[in-house]
Tab-separated table of N, CA and C in Angstrom:
chain	number	residue	atom	x	y	z
J	296	MET	N	-69.940	42.672	137.337
J	296	MET	CA	-69.925	43.823	136.446
J	296	MET	C	-70.194	45.071	137.268
J	297	ALA	N	-69.288	46.014	137.182
J	297	ALA	CA	-69.405	47.239	137.952
J	297	ALA	C	-70.204	48.274	137.183
J	298	ILE	N	-70.975	49.026	137.918
J	298	ILE	CA	-71.765	50.092	137.304
J	298	ILE	C	-70.871	51.321	137.195
J	299	MET	N	-70.874	51.903	136.009
J	299	MET	CA	-70.022	53.063	135.748
J	299	MET	C	-70.688	54.310	136.336
J	300	PRO	N	-69.951	55.099	137.082
J	300	PRO	CA	-70.540	56.325	137.608
J	300	PRO	C	-70.945	57.257	136.472
J	301	VAL	N	-71.956	58.079	136.736
J	301	VAL	CA	-72.492	58.987	135.719
J	301	VAL	C	-71.420	59.960	135.257
J	302	GLY	N	-70.540	60.386	136.127
J	302	GLY	CA	-69.476	61.316	135.759
J	302	GLY	C	-68.538	60.717	134.721
J	303	ASN	N	-68.168	59.442	134.899
J	303	ASN	CA	-67.304	58.770	133.917
J	303	ASN	C	-68.007	58.614	132.575
J	304	LEU	N	-69.299	58.301	132.603
J	304	LEU	CA	-70.066	58.160	131.368
J	304	LEU	C	-70.106	59.500	130.623
J	305	ALA	N	-70.291	60.569	131.350
J	305	ALA	CA	-70.317	61.893	130.724
J	305	ALA	C	-68.961	62.222	130.121
J	306	LYS	N	-67.865	61.850	130.796
J	306	LYS	CA	-66.535	62.114	130.254
J	306	LYS	C	-66.302	61.339	128.962
J	307	ILE	N	-66.747	60.101	128.939
J	307	ILE	CA	-66.564	59.283	127.735
J	307	ILE	C	-67.351	59.880	126.571
J	308	ILE	N	-68.585	60.282	126.857
J	308	ILE	CA	-69.417	60.858	125.787
J	308	ILE	C	-68.818	62.169	125.295
J	309	LEU	N	-68.391	63.019	126.196
J	309	LEU	CA	-67.836	64.316	125.802
J	309	LEU	C	-66.471	64.179	125.141
J	310	SER	N	-65.707	63.136	125.493
J	310	SER	CA	-64.389	62.969	124.876
J	310	SER	C	-64.510	62.561	123.411
J	311	ASN	N	-65.546	61.885	123.064
J	311	ASN	CA	-65.741	61.463	121.683
J	311	ASN	C	-66.875	62.311	121.096
J	312	LYS	N	-66.516	63.405	120.442
J	312	LYS	CA	-67.525	64.354	119.961
J	312	LYS	C	-68.438	63.730	118.907
J	313	MET	N	-67.911	62.856	118.085
J	313	MET	CA	-68.733	62.242	117.049
J	313	MET	C	-69.784	61.350	117.683
J	314	THR	N	-69.430	60.646	118.718
J	314	THR	CA	-70.392	59.788	119.396
J	314	THR	C	-71.481	60.634	120.042
J	315	SER	N	-71.106	61.711	120.691
J	315	SER	CA	-72.118	62.569	121.313
J	315	SER	C	-73.021	63.202	120.256
J	316	LEU	N	-72.459	63.519	119.107
J	316	LEU	CA	-73.277	64.053	118.019
J	316	LEU	C	-74.256	62.991	117.524
J	317	ASN	N	-73.780	61.739	117.415
J	317	ASN	CA	-74.670	60.651	116.998
J	317	ASN	C	-75.785	60.426	118.013
J	318	ILE	N	-75.454	60.487	119.290
J	318	ILE	CA	-76.470	60.297	120.330
J	318	ILE	C	-77.496	61.416	120.275
J	319	ALA	N	-77.041	62.637	120.148
J	319	ALA	CA	-77.972	63.768	120.065
J	319	ALA	C	-78.840	63.663	118.812
J	320	PHE	N	-78.209	63.305	117.730
J	320	PHE	CA	-78.958	63.194	116.486
J	320	PHE	C	-79.971	62.059	116.551
J	321	SER	N	-79.589	60.927	117.136
J	321	SER	CA	-80.529	59.813	117.234
J	321	SER	C	-81.703	60.179	118.138
J	322	GLY	N	-81.460	60.937	119.191
J	322	GLY	CA	-82.561	61.396	120.053
J	322	GLY	C	-83.504	62.337	119.321
J	323	ILE	N	-82.937	63.258	118.566
J	323	ILE	CA	-83.760	64.200	117.801
J	323	ILE	C	-84.558	63.471	116.732
J	324	SER	N	-83.920	62.532	116.041
J	324	SER	CA	-84.628	61.791	114.990
J	324	SER	C	-85.728	60.930	115.586
J	325	ALA	N	-85.482	60.350	116.765
J	325	ALA	CA	-86.513	59.536	117.414
J	325	ALA	C	-87.709	60.399	117.795
J	326	LEU	N	-87.457	61.559	118.344
J	326	LEU	CA	-88.541	62.470	118.716
J	326	LEU	C	-89.323	62.921	117.487
J	327	ASP	N	-88.615	63.247	116.433
J	327	ASP	CA	-89.281	63.669	115.198
J	327	ASP	C	-90.115	62.535	114.607
J	328	THR	N	-89.570	61.331	114.610
J	328	THR	CA	-90.307	60.179	114.082
J	328	THR	C	-91.560	59.926	114.908
J	329	TYR	N	-91.442	60.006	116.227
J	329	TYR	CA	-92.599	59.793	117.101
J	329	TYR	C	-93.690	60.829	116.814
J	330	GLN	N	-93.313	62.099	116.746
J	330	GLN	CA	-94.301	63.146	116.497
J	330	GLN	C	-94.940	63.007	115.117
J	331	THR	N	-94.150	62.668	114.125
J	331	THR	CA	-94.685	62.501	112.773
J	331	THR	C	-95.670	61.342	112.718
J	332	GLU	N	-95.304	60.227	113.340
J	332	GLU	CA	-96.199	59.064	113.356
J	332	GLU	C	-97.511	59.389	114.064
J	333	ARG	N	-97.437	60.098	115.169
J	333	ARG	CA	-98.660	60.455	115.907
J	333	ARG	C	-99.533	61.412	115.102
J	334	GLU	N	-98.908	62.376	114.398
J	334	GLU	CA	-99.680	63.314	113.575
J	334	GLU	C	-100.351	62.606	112.409
J	335	GLU	N	-99.746	61.519	111.939
J	335	GLU	CA	-100.323	60.768	110.832
J	335	GLU	C	-101.375	59.770	111.295
J	336	GLY	N	-101.637	59.717	112.596
J	336	GLY	CA	-102.717	58.888	113.112
J	336	GLY	C	-102.291	57.548	113.663
J	337	ALA	N	-101.012	57.310	113.812
J	337	ALA	CA	-100.550	56.034	114.367
J	337	ALA	C	-100.795	56.017	115.870
J	338	GLY	N	-100.957	54.826	116.401
J	338	GLY	CA	-101.151	54.675	117.838
J	338	GLY	C	-99.841	54.869	118.597
J	339	PHE	N	-99.963	54.854	119.925
J	339	PHE	CA	-98.791	55.071	120.780
J	339	PHE	C	-97.744	53.992	120.559
J	340	ALA	N	-98.188	52.737	120.487
J	340	ALA	CA	-97.246	51.618	120.364
J	340	ALA	C	-96.489	51.676	119.032
J	341	LYS	N	-97.197	51.924	117.943
J	341	LYS	CA	-96.541	51.963	116.635
J	341	LYS	C	-95.586	53.159	116.546
J	342	ALA	N	-96.027	54.315	117.058
J	342	ALA	CA	-95.175	55.505	117.013
J	342	ALA	C	-93.920	55.295	117.857
J	343	THR	N	-94.076	54.673	119.023
J	343	THR	CA	-92.920	54.420	119.888
J	343	THR	C	-91.971	53.417	119.234
J	344	ALA	N	-92.530	52.357	118.631
J	344	ALA	CA	-91.681	51.368	117.960
J	344	ALA	C	-90.908	52.006	116.804
J	345	SER	N	-91.563	52.846	116.028
J	345	SER	CA	-90.871	53.521	114.926
J	345	SER	C	-89.781	54.447	115.445
J	346	ALA	N	-90.064	55.141	116.539
J	346	ALA	CA	-89.074	56.053	117.116
J	346	ALA	C	-87.866	55.288	117.640
J	347	VAL	N	-88.104	54.163	118.300
J	347	VAL	CA	-86.991	53.355	118.825
J	347	VAL	C	-86.166	52.792	117.673
J	348	PHE	N	-86.834	52.314	116.619
J	348	PHE	CA	-86.108	51.799	115.460
J	348	PHE	C	-85.246	52.890	114.832
J	349	ASP	N	-85.810	54.084	114.646
J	349	ASP	CA	-85.027	55.170	114.051
J	349	ASP	C	-83.868	55.596	114.952
J	350	ALA	N	-84.087	55.624	116.256
J	350	ALA	CA	-82.997	55.991	117.172
J	350	ALA	C	-81.880	54.959	117.104
J	351	ALA	N	-82.256	53.679	117.074
J	351	ALA	CA	-81.244	52.623	116.999
J	351	ALA	C	-80.495	52.688	115.674
J	352	LEU	N	-81.236	52.911	114.594
J	352	LEU	CA	-80.603	52.994	113.281
J	352	LEU	C	-79.671	54.205	113.193
J	353	ALA	N	-80.131	55.340	113.702
J	353	ALA	CA	-79.318	56.553	113.631
J	353	ALA	C	-78.042	56.418	114.461
J	354	SER	N	-78.149	55.806	115.635
J	354	SER	CA	-76.947	55.681	116.467
J	354	SER	C	-76.014	54.588	115.949
J	355	THR	N	-76.560	53.615	115.233
J	355	THR	CA	-75.738	52.514	114.723
J	355	THR	C	-74.960	52.911	113.473
J	356	VAL	N	-75.657	53.475	112.491
J	356	VAL	CA	-74.995	53.749	111.217
J	356	VAL	C	-74.301	55.104	111.179
J	357	GLY	N	-74.706	56.021	112.018
J	357	GLY	CA	-74.062	57.330	112.024
J	357	GLY	C	-74.943	58.404	111.394
J	358	PHE	N	-74.478	59.615	111.505
J	358	PHE	CA	-75.252	60.792	111.104
J	358	PHE	C	-75.475	60.854	109.593
J	359	VAL	N	-74.410	60.783	108.823
J	359	VAL	CA	-74.511	60.971	107.373
J	359	VAL	C	-75.280	59.838	106.692
J	360	PRO	N	-75.001	58.560	106.979
J	360	PRO	CA	-75.800	57.500	106.333
J	360	PRO	C	-77.278	57.559	106.713
J	361	TYR	N	-77.563	57.892	107.981
J	361	TYR	CA	-78.964	57.985	108.393
J	361	TYR	C	-79.654	59.147	107.688
J	362	LEU	N	-78.953	60.243	107.525
J	362	LEU	CA	-79.521	61.387	106.811
J	362	LEU	C	-79.803	61.013	105.358
J	363	ALA	N	-78.893	60.277	104.734
J	363	ALA	CA	-79.120	59.818	103.362
J	363	ALA	C	-80.316	58.869	103.310
J	364	TYR	N	-80.438	57.987	104.282
J	364	TYR	CA	-81.584	57.067	104.349
J	364	TYR	C	-82.888	57.851	104.503
J	365	SER	N	-82.888	58.836	105.372
J	365	SER	CA	-84.098	59.638	105.600
J	365	SER	C	-84.502	60.391	104.344
J	366	MET	N	-83.528	60.927	103.640
J	366	MET	CA	-83.830	61.656	102.403
J	366	MET	C	-84.337	60.704	101.332
J	367	ALA	N	-83.717	59.530	101.216
J	367	ALA	CA	-84.147	58.561	100.207
J	367	ALA	C	-85.559	58.068	100.489
J	368	LYS	N	-85.924	58.008	101.756
J	368	LYS	CA	-87.254	57.581	102.150
J	368	LYS	C	-88.321	58.601	101.711
J	369	GLU	N	-87.962	59.869	101.654
J	369	GLU	CA	-88.916	60.934	101.333
J	369	GLU	C	-89.032	61.224	99.837
J	370	ILE	N	-88.069	60.790	99.040
J	370	ILE	CA	-88.040	61.140	97.614
J	370	ILE	C	-89.288	60.676	96.848
J	371	PRO	N	-89.780	59.447	97.010
J	371	PRO	CA	-90.979	59.061	96.255
J	371	PRO	C	-92.194	59.935	96.569
J	372	GLY	N	-92.403	60.257	97.828
J	372	GLY	CA	-93.535	61.121	98.201
J	372	GLY	C	-93.392	62.515	97.615
J	373	LEU	N	-92.176	63.039	97.625
J	373	LEU	CA	-91.943	64.366	97.050
J	373	LEU	C	-92.155	64.357	95.543
J	374	ALA	N	-91.766	63.262	94.887
J	374	ALA	CA	-91.966	63.163	93.438
J	374	ALA	C	-93.457	63.139	93.106
J	375	VAL	N	-94.236	62.395	93.879
J	375	VAL	CA	-95.682	62.342	93.650
J	375	VAL	C	-96.304	63.711	93.897
J	376	ASP	N	-95.897	64.378	94.965
J	376	ASP	CA	-96.421	65.718	95.257
J	376	ASP	C	-96.087	66.702	94.139
J	377	ALA	N	-94.871	66.624	93.609
J	377	ALA	CA	-94.465	67.518	92.522
J	377	ALA	C	-95.281	67.244	91.265
J	378	TYR	N	-95.522	65.961	90.971
J	378	TYR	CA	-96.326	65.598	89.798
J	378	TYR	C	-97.761	66.110	89.943
J	379	GLN	N	-98.329	65.964	91.127
J	379	GLN	CA	-99.694	66.452	91.357
J	379	GLN	C	-99.759	67.974	91.273
J	380	ALA	N	-98.762	68.658	91.802
J	380	ALA	CA	-98.741	70.121	91.729
J	380	ALA	C	-98.608	70.587	90.285
J	381	TYR	N	-97.790	69.887	89.501
J	381	TYR	CA	-97.649	70.237	88.090
J	381	TYR	C	-98.968	70.034	87.340
J	382	GLY	N	-99.644	68.923	87.615
J	382	GLY	CA	-100.931	68.667	86.968
J	382	GLY	C	-101.966	69.712	87.322
J	383	GLN	N	-102.009	70.094	88.587
J	383	GLN	CA	-102.961	71.112	89.021
J	383	GLN	C	-102.645	72.454	88.371
J	384	TYR	N	-101.369	72.791	88.289
J	384	TYR	CA	-100.983	74.062	87.677
J	384	TYR	C	-101.308	74.083	86.185
J	385	SER	N	-101.075	72.968	85.498
J	385	SER	CA	-101.379	72.935	84.067
J	385	SER	C	-102.888	73.007	83.836
J	386	ARG	N	-103.689	72.367	84.708
J	386	ARG	CA	-105.144	72.488	84.579
J	386	ARG	C	-105.594	73.917	84.843
J	387	GLN	N	-104.955	74.577	85.791
J	387	GLN	CA	-105.295	75.968	86.095
J	387	GLN	C	-104.968	76.866	84.906
J	388	LEU	N	-103.823	76.652	84.286
J	388	LEU	CA	-103.473	77.444	83.103
J	388	LEU	C	-104.442	77.172	81.957
J	389	GLY	N	-104.836	75.911	81.788
J	389	GLY	CA	-105.792	75.570	80.737
J	389	GLY	C	-107.127	76.242	80.956
J	390	ALA	N	-107.575	76.300	82.209
J	390	ALA	CA	-108.845	76.959	82.512
J	390	ALA	C	-108.747	78.462	82.266
J	391	MET	N	-107.607	79.036	82.569
J	391	MET	CA	-107.437	80.478	82.341
J	391	MET	C	-107.419	80.783	80.851
J	392	GLN	N	-106.823	79.910	80.051
J	392	GLN	CA	-106.750	80.159	78.615
J	392	GLN	C	-108.107	80.010	77.949
J	393	LYS	N	-108.970	79.162	78.487
J	393	LYS	CA	-110.288	78.975	77.891
J	393	LYS	C	-111.142	80.229	78.022
J	394	GLN	N	-110.832	81.078	78.977
J	394	GLN	CA	-111.629	82.269	79.202
J	394	GLN	C	-111.147	83.458	78.378
J	395	GLN	N	-110.102	83.300	77.622
J	395	GLN	CA	-109.566	84.399	76.825
J	395	GLN	C	-110.053	84.269	75.387
J	396	ALA	N	-110.535	85.373	74.846
J	396	ALA	CA	-110.973	85.369	73.462
J	396	ALA	C	-109.765	85.351	72.532
J	397	PHE	N	-109.886	84.640	71.430
J	397	PHE	CA	-108.854	84.560	70.402
J	397	PHE	C	-107.507	84.130	70.981
J	398	GLN	N	-107.524	83.128	71.857
J	398	GLN	CA	-106.289	82.721	72.514
J	398	GLN	C	-105.278	82.116	71.551
J	399	ASN	N	-105.766	81.434	70.530
J	399	ASN	CA	-104.842	80.796	69.588
J	399	ASN	C	-104.770	81.540	68.267
J	400	ALA	N	-105.390	82.701	68.186
J	400	ALA	CA	-105.429	83.436	66.926
J	400	ALA	C	-104.073	84.094	66.663
J	401	LYS	N	-103.627	83.959	65.443
J	401	LYS	CA	-102.385	84.618	65.035
J	401	LYS	C	-102.740	85.537	63.874
J	402	PHE	N	-102.447	86.802	64.044
J	402	PHE	CA	-102.820	87.790	63.042
J	402	PHE	C	-101.615	88.090	62.167
J	403	ASN	N	-101.759	87.835	60.884
J	403	ASN	CA	-100.696	88.140	59.930
J	403	ASN	C	-100.987	89.510	59.327
J	404	ASP	N	-100.192	90.471	59.668
J	404	ASP	CA	-100.408	91.831	59.185
J	404	ASP	C	-99.657	92.008	57.864
J	405	THR	N	-100.363	91.754	56.775
J	405	THR	CA	-99.770	91.914	55.449
J	405	THR	C	-100.214	93.249	54.870
J	406	GLU	N	-99.649	93.594	53.723
J	406	GLU	CA	-100.024	94.855	53.074
J	406	GLU	C	-101.479	94.819	52.636
J	407	GLN	N	-101.925	93.667	52.191
J	407	GLN	CA	-103.315	93.529	51.759
J	407	GLN	C	-104.265	93.702	52.949
J	408	ALA	N	-103.933	93.094	54.096
J	408	ALA	CA	-104.784	93.239	55.281
J	408	ALA	C	-104.803	94.687	55.752
J	409	TYR	N	-103.663	95.353	55.661
J	409	TYR	CA	-103.596	96.755	56.062
J	409	TYR	C	-104.490	97.599	55.164
J	410	THR	N	-104.447	97.351	53.878
J	410	THR	CA	-105.278	98.093	52.932
J	410	THR	C	-106.755	97.815	53.188
J	411	MET	N	-107.089	96.571	53.478
J	411	MET	CA	-108.477	96.223	53.762
J	411	MET	C	-108.955	96.905	55.044
J	412	ARG	N	-108.082	97.000	56.039
J	412	ARG	CA	-108.450	97.708	57.273
J	412	ARG	C	-108.694	99.172	56.992
J	413	GLN	N	-107.841	99.762	56.176
J	413	GLN	CA	-108.038	101.176	55.816
J	413	GLN	C	-109.367	101.361	55.092
J	414	ALA	N	-109.690	100.460	54.189
J	414	ALA	CA	-110.955	100.574	53.450
J	414	ALA	C	-112.134	100.417	54.404
J	415	GLY	N	-112.035	99.502	55.343
J	415	GLY	CA	-113.109	99.313	56.322
J	415	GLY	C	-113.293	100.533	57.199
J	416	MET	N	-112.189	101.132	57.619
J	416	MET	CA	-112.290	102.352	58.438
J	416	MET	C	-112.895	103.498	57.634
J	417	ALA	N	-112.561	103.588	56.352
J	417	ALA	CA	-113.146	104.639	55.508
J	417	ALA	C	-114.649	104.439	55.374
J	418	ILE	N	-115.091	103.179	55.220
J	418	ILE	CA	-116.533	102.902	55.141
J	418	ILE	C	-117.213	103.279	56.448
J	419	ALA	N	-116.600	102.959	57.565
J	419	ALA	CA	-117.186	103.300	58.864
J	419	ALA	C	-117.289	104.807	59.031
J	420	GLN	N	-116.263	105.556	58.599
J	420	GLN	CA	-116.308	107.023	58.682
J	420	GLN	C	-117.449	107.564	57.833
J	421	ARG	N	-117.561	107.068	56.594
J	421	ARG	CA	-118.635	107.539	55.719
J	421	ARG	C	-119.998	107.217	56.309
J	422	SER	N	-120.127	106.064	56.881
J	422	SER	CA	-121.392	105.667	57.485
J	422	SER	C	-121.737	106.599	58.640
J	423	ARG	N	-120.733	106.923	59.446
J	423	ARG	CA	-120.974	107.833	60.574
J	423	ARG	C	-121.381	109.207	60.062
J	424	TYR	N	-120.720	109.685	59.000
J	424	TYR	CA	-121.077	110.989	58.436
J	424	TYR	C	-122.471	110.958	57.818
J	425	ASN	N	-122.814	109.840	57.178
J	425	ASN	CA	-124.149	109.721	56.595
J	425	ASN	C	-125.223	109.795	57.665
J	426	VAL	N	-124.977	109.129	58.807
J	426	VAL	CA	-125.951	109.181	59.901
J	426	VAL	C	-126.060	110.601	60.429
J	427	GLN	N	-124.920	111.300	60.581
J	427	GLN	CA	-124.969	112.681	61.060
J	427	GLN	C	-125.714	113.582	60.067
J	428	GLN	N	-125.456	113.390	58.788
J	428	GLN	CA	-126.141	114.198	57.781
J	428	GLN	C	-127.646	113.937	57.809
J	429	ALA	N	-128.014	112.673	57.952
J	429	ALA	CA	-129.435	112.336	57.999
J	429	ALA	C	-130.082	112.951	59.222
J	430	MET	N	-129.378	112.920	60.361
J	430	MET	CA	-129.950	113.503	61.574
J	430	MET	C	-130.092	115.012	61.417
J	431	LEU	N	-129.079	115.660	60.845
J	431	LEU	CA	-129.165	117.108	60.654
J	431	LEU	C	-130.270	117.465	59.670
J	432	GLY	N	-130.410	116.660	58.628
J	432	GLY	CA	-131.471	116.910	57.661
J	432	GLY	C	-132.839	116.751	58.289
J	433	ASN	N	-133.013	115.727	59.109
J	433	ASN	CA	-134.293	115.507	59.778
J	433	ASN	C	-134.567	116.611	60.788
J	434	GLU	N	-133.528	117.074	61.438
J	434	GLU	CA	-133.689	118.135	62.422
J	434	GLU	C	-134.186	119.407	61.742
J	435	ALA	N	-133.604	119.716	60.612
J	435	ALA	CA	-134.029	120.905	59.875
J	435	ALA	C	-135.464	120.754	59.390
J	436	LYS	N	-135.790	119.554	58.987
J	436	LYS	CA	-137.147	119.313	58.496
J	436	LYS	C	-138.151	119.543	59.629
J	437	TYR	N	-137.845	119.121	60.818
J	437	TYR	CA	-138.762	119.303	61.958
J	437	TYR	C	-138.831	120.762	62.390
J	438	MET	N	-137.721	121.469	62.250
J	438	MET	CA	-137.711	122.858	62.685
J	438	MET	C	-138.474	123.768	61.695
J	439	MET	N	-138.591	123.366	60.481
J	439	MET	CA	-139.282	124.193	59.504
J	439	MET	C	-140.785	124.077	59.619
J	440	ARG	N	-141.319	123.193	60.282
J	440	ARG	CA	-142.763	123.051	60.397
J	440	ARG	C	-143.398	124.106	61.173
């Protein structure tokens, strides 16, 4: 078995653009898998094994199927994250609503309620005038002494 010169290997790779794209993509996916595994606390051996498996899978099945596999692998985690974010947001809204006065109150402005408000305002005005009159009367009483 003859060893192929590096120049011939480069020509073969460059002549088939899809193959070179698969090789580049498998290298990138392997590097990404290795870094992700290490960030998640995996040891060197496990991270390397996962990276080699992903590189082999990516170069074997091709770019598009591997991308679909990678996306399908992430969907359950994303669904759980979305559910947790929704729960946290709804709890936050619930806490904000508890701090608002009359949050569920609905005011029906009828003619009777309007008339009652007018009567209440008239009583308040009279009360204010009565207090002013009493103060003025007391003031005069003190000044006459």
